[in-house]
Short mmCIF file of C-alpha atoms and ligand atoms in Angstrom, two decimals:
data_model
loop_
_atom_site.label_atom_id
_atom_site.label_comp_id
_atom_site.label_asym_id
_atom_site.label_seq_id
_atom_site.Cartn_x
_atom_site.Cartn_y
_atom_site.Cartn_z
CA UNK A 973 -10.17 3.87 3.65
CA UNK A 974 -12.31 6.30 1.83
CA UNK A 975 -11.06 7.54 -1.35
CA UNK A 976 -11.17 11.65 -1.35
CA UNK A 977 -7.46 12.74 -2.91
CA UNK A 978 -6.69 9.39 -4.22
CA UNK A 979 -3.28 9.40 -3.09
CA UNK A 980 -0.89 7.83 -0.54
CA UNK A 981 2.63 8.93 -0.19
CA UNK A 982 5.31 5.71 0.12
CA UNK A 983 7.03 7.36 3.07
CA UNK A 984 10.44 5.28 2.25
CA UNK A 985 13.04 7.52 3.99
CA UNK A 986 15.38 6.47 7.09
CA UNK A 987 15.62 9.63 8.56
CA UNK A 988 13.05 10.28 11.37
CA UNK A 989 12.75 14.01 11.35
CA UNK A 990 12.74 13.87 7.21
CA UNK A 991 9.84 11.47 7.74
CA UNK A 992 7.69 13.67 9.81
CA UNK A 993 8.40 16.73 8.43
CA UNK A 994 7.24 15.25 5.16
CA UNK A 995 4.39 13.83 7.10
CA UNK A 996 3.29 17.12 8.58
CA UNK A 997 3.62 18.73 5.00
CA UNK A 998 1.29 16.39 3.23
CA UNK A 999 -0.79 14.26 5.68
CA UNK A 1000 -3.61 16.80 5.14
CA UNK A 1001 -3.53 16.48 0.88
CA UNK A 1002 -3.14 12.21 0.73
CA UNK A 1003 -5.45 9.52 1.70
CA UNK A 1004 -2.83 7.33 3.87
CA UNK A 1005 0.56 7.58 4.63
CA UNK A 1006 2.28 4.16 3.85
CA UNK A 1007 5.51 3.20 5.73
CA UNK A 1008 7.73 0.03 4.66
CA UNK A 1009 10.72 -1.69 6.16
CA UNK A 1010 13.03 1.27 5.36
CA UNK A 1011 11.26 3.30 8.12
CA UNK A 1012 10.46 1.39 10.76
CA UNK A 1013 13.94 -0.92 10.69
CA UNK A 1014 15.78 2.53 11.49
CA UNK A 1015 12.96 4.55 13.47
CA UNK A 1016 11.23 1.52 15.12
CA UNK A 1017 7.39 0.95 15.27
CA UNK A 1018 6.82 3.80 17.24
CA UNK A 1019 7.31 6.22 14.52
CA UNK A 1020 3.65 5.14 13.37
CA UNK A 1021 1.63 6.90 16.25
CA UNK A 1022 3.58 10.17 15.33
CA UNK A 1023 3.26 9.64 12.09
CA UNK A 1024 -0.46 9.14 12.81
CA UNK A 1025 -1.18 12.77 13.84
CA UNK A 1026 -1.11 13.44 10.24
CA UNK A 1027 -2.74 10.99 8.45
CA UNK A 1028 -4.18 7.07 8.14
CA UNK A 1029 -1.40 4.51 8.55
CA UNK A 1030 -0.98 1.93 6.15
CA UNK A 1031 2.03 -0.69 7.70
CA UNK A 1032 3.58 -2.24 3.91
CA UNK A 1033 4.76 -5.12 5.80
CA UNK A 1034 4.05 -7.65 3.16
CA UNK A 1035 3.37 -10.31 5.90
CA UNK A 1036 4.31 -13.56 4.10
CA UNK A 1037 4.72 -16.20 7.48
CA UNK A 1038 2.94 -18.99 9.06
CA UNK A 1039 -0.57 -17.73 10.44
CA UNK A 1040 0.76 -17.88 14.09
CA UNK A 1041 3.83 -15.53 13.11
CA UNK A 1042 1.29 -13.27 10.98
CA UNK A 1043 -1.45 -13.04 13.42
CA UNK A 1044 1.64 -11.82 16.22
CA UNK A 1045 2.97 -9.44 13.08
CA UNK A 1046 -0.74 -7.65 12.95
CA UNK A 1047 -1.44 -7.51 16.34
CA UNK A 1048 1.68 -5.47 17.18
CA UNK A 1049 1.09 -3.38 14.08
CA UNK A 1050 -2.08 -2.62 14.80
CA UNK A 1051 -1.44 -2.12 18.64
CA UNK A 1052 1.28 0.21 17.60
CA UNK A 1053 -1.74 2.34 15.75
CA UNK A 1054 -1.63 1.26 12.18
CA UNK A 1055 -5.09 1.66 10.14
CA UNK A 1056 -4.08 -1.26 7.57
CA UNK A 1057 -1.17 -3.95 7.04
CA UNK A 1058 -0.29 -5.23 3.70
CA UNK A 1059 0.12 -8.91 3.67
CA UNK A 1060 1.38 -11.57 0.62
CA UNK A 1061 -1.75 -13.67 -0.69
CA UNK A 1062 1.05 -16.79 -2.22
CA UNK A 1063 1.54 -17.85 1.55
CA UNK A 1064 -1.74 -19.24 1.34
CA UNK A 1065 -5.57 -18.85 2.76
CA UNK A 1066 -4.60 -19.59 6.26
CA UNK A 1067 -1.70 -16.91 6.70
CA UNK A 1068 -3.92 -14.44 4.81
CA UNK A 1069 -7.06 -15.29 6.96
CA UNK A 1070 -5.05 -14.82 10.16
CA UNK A 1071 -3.74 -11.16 9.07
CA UNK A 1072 -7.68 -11.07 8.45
CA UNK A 1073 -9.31 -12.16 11.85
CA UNK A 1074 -6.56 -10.02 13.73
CA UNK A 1075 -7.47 -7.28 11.40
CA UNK A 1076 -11.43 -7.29 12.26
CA UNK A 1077 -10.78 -7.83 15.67
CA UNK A 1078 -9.10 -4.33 16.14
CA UNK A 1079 -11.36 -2.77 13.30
CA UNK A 1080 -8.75 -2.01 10.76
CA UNK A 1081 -7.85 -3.21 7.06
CA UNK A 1082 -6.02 -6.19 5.41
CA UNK A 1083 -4.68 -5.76 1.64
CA UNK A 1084 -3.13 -8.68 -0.16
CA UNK A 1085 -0.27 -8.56 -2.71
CA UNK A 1086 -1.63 -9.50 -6.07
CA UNK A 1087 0.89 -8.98 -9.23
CA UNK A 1088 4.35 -6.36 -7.82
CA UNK A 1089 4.97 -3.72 -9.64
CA UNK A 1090 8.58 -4.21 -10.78
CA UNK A 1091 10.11 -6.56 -14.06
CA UNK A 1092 10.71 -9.56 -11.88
CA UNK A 1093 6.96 -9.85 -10.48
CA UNK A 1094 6.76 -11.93 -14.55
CA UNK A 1095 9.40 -14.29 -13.24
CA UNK A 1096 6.95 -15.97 -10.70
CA UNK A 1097 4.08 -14.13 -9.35
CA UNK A 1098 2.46 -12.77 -12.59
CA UNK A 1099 1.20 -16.29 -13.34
CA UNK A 1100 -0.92 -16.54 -9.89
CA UNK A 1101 -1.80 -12.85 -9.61
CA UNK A 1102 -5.34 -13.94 -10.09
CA UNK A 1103 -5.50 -16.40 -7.78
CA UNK A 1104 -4.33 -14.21 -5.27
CA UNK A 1105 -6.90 -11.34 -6.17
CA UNK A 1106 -9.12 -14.80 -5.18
CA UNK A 1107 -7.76 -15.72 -2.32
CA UNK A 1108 -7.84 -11.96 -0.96
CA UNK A 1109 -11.71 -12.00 -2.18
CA UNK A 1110 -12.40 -15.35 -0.13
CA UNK A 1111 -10.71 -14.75 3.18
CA UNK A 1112 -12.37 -11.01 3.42
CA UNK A 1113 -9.74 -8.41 3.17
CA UNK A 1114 -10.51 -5.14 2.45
CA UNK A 1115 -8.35 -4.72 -1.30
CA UNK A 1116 -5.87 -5.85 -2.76
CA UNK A 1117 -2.06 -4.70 -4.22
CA UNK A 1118 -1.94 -4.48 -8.56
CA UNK A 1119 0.73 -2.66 -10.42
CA UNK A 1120 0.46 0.35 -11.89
CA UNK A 1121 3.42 -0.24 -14.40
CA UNK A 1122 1.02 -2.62 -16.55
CA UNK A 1123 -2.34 -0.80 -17.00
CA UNK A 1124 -3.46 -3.85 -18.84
CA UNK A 1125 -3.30 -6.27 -16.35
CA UNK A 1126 -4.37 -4.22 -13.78
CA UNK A 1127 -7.79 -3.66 -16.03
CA UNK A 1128 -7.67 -7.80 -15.97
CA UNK A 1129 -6.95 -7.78 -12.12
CA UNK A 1130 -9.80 -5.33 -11.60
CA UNK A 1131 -12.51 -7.33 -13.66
CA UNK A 1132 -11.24 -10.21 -11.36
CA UNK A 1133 -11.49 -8.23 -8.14
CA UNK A 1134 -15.28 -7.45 -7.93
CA UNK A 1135 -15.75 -4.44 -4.71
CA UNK A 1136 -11.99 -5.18 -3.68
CA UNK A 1137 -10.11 -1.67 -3.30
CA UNK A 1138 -6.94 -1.68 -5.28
CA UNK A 1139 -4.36 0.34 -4.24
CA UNK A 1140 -1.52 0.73 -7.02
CA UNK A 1141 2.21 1.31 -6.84
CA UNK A 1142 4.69 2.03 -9.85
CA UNK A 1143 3.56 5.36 -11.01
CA UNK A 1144 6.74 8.34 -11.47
CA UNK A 1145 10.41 6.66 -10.61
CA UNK A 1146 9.00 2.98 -12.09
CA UNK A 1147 7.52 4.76 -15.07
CA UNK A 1148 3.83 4.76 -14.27
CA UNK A 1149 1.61 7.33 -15.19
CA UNK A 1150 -1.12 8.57 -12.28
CA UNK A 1151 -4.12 9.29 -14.15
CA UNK A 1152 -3.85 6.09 -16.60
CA UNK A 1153 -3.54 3.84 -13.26
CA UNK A 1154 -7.18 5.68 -12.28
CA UNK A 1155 -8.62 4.80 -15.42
CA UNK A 1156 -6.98 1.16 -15.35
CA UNK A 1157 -9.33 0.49 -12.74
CA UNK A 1158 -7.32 1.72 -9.30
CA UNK A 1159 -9.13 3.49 -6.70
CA UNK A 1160 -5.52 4.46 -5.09
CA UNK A 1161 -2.15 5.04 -6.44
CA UNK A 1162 0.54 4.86 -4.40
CA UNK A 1163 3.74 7.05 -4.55
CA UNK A 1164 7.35 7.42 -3.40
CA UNK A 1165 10.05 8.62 -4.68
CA UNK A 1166 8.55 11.18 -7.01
CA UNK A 1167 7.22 12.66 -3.97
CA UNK A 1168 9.93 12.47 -1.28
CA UNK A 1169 12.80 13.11 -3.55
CA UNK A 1170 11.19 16.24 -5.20
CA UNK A 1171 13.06 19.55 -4.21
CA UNK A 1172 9.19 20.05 -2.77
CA UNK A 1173 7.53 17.44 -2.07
CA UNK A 1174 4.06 19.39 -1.40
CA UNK A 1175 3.84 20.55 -4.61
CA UNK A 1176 4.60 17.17 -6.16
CA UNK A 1177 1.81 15.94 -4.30
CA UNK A 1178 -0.47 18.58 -5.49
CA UNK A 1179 0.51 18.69 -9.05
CA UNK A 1180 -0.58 14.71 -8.78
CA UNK A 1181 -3.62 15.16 -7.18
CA UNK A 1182 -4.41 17.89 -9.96
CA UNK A 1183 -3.80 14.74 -12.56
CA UNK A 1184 -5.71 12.38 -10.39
CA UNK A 1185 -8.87 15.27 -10.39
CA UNK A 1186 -8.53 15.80 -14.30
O1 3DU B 2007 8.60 3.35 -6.55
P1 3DU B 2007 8.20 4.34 -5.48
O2 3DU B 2007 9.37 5.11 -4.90
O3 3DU B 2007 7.08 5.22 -5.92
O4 3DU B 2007 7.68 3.47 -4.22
C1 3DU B 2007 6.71 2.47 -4.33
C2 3DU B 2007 6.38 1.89 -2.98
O5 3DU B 2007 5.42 0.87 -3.11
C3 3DU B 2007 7.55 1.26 -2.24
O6 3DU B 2007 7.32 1.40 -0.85
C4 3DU B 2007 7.47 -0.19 -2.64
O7 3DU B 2007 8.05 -1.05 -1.67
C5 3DU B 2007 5.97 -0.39 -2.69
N1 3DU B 2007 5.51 -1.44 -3.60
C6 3DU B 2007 5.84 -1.44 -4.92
O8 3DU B 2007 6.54 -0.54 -5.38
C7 3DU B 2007 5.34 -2.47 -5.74
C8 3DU B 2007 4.56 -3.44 -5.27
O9 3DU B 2007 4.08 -4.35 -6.08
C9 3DU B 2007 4.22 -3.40 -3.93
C10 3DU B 2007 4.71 -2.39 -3.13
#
C-alpha cells in the first residue's frame, strides 16, 4: 500500500447498502477501505469484491489461531479479493509466519497487531508491544498496528519498527488527533466513526485529509 491521502476509512457499519454507498462516496479520497467483523458477520465475505470496485481492501480480521487455522483464514480472505489481512503478533512466530507465506503466495500484505488503541491494551499487551513490532519485523510482514491514542509510544514503537508501515487507529471518537499521529511516526491513520457517523461523511474525510496535508 502506497501512501498518497494517508487515510483509510474503518468501514464498521452492518448495513450493506450504507456500506457501499459510503464506499462509492470515498473510495476515490482514502488509501484502503478497512472492513472488521461488524461487516462481514452480517454481509458475508462477499461484500469485499464489491467493496473492491472502490478502493484497496484491508480484511481487520485480527487472525490470532493456530498456523493451520490462520493459513485457511488468509487464503479465503485473500481468495475473496482482499489486498491485506490484519493478524495478532502474541499468538506467536509460527501463526504470524503462516498469515505471512499465504500472504506472499497470493501477492498481498500481512500487518501485525502491536500495542491496541483502547485503555485496556495497558492491562496486558502494552508490556509486549515491542516484541510484537519484532516478531512482525522477523517473520516479513509488510507493517504493523500502533495506537494513535498514545503519540508517545507510538514514537517508541516507530524507532523499534525500522521500514515497517504503521497504520494507526484511535484518532476522532477515541480522542486521537490526525495530524499528531503523522508526526508520531504513522504513515496511515485509520478512521471510523468520525467518518461514517458524520451527517457527511465525504466531507469528514476531506476536512481530514486537509489536516493530514497541513
Ligand atoms: O474508533 P473508530 O470508530 O475510529 O474505529 C477504529 C477501527 O480500528 C475499528 O475498526 C477498530 O476495531 C480498529 N482498531 C482499533 O480501533 C484499535 C486497534 O488497536 C486495532 C484496531
Amino acid at each position: 500500500m502506497v501512501p498518497d491521502s494517508r487515510l483509510i476509512i474503518a468501514l464498521d457499519v452492518t448495513d450493506r447498502e450504507e456500506a457501499l454507498q459510503i464506499s462509492r462516496k470515498i473510495g476515490g479520497l482514502v488509501d484502503a477501505i478497512k472492513v472488521n467483523y461488524p461487516l462481514i458477520l452480517s454481509c458475508g465475505l462477499g461484500i469485499v469484491p464489491e467493496i473492491k470496485k472502490y478502493a484497496n481492501v484491508i480484511a481487520d480480521f485480527k487472525v490470532a489461531d493456530i498456523p493451520n487455522t490462520n493459513r485457511l483464514i488468509c487464503e479465503e480472505t485473500f481468495k475473496a479479493g482482499a489486498d491485506a489481512i490484519i493478524c495478532q503478533g502474541f499468538v506467536g512466530n509460527d501463526s504470524v509466519k503462516a498469515c505471512v507465506d499465504v500472504a506472499a503466495q497470493f501477492g498481498k500484505e500481512v500487518y501485525v497487531v502491536t500495542e491496541m488503541s483502547h485503555p485496556g491494551a495497558i492491562d496486558f499487551i502494552q508490556k509486549h508491544a515491542m516484541d510484537l513490532v519484532d516478531v512482525a519485523i522477523k517473520n516479513g510482514a509488510s507493517g504493523i498496528i500502533a495506537p494513535a491514542t498514545r503519540p508517545e509510544r507510538l514514537s517508541e514503537i516507530k524507532r523499534r519498527s525500522k521500514d515497517l508501515k504503521i497504520l494507526s487507529p484511535g484518532v476522532g471518537a477515541q480522542g486521537g488527533d490526525a495530524r499528531t499521529t503523522l508526526d508520531a511516526g504513522a504513515d496511515f491513520i485509520i478512521v471510523g466513526r468520525s467518518i461514517y457517523n458524520a451527517k457527511d461523511p465525504y466531507q469528514a474525510a476531506i476536512d481530514l485529509i486537509g489536516q493530514l496535508r497541513r
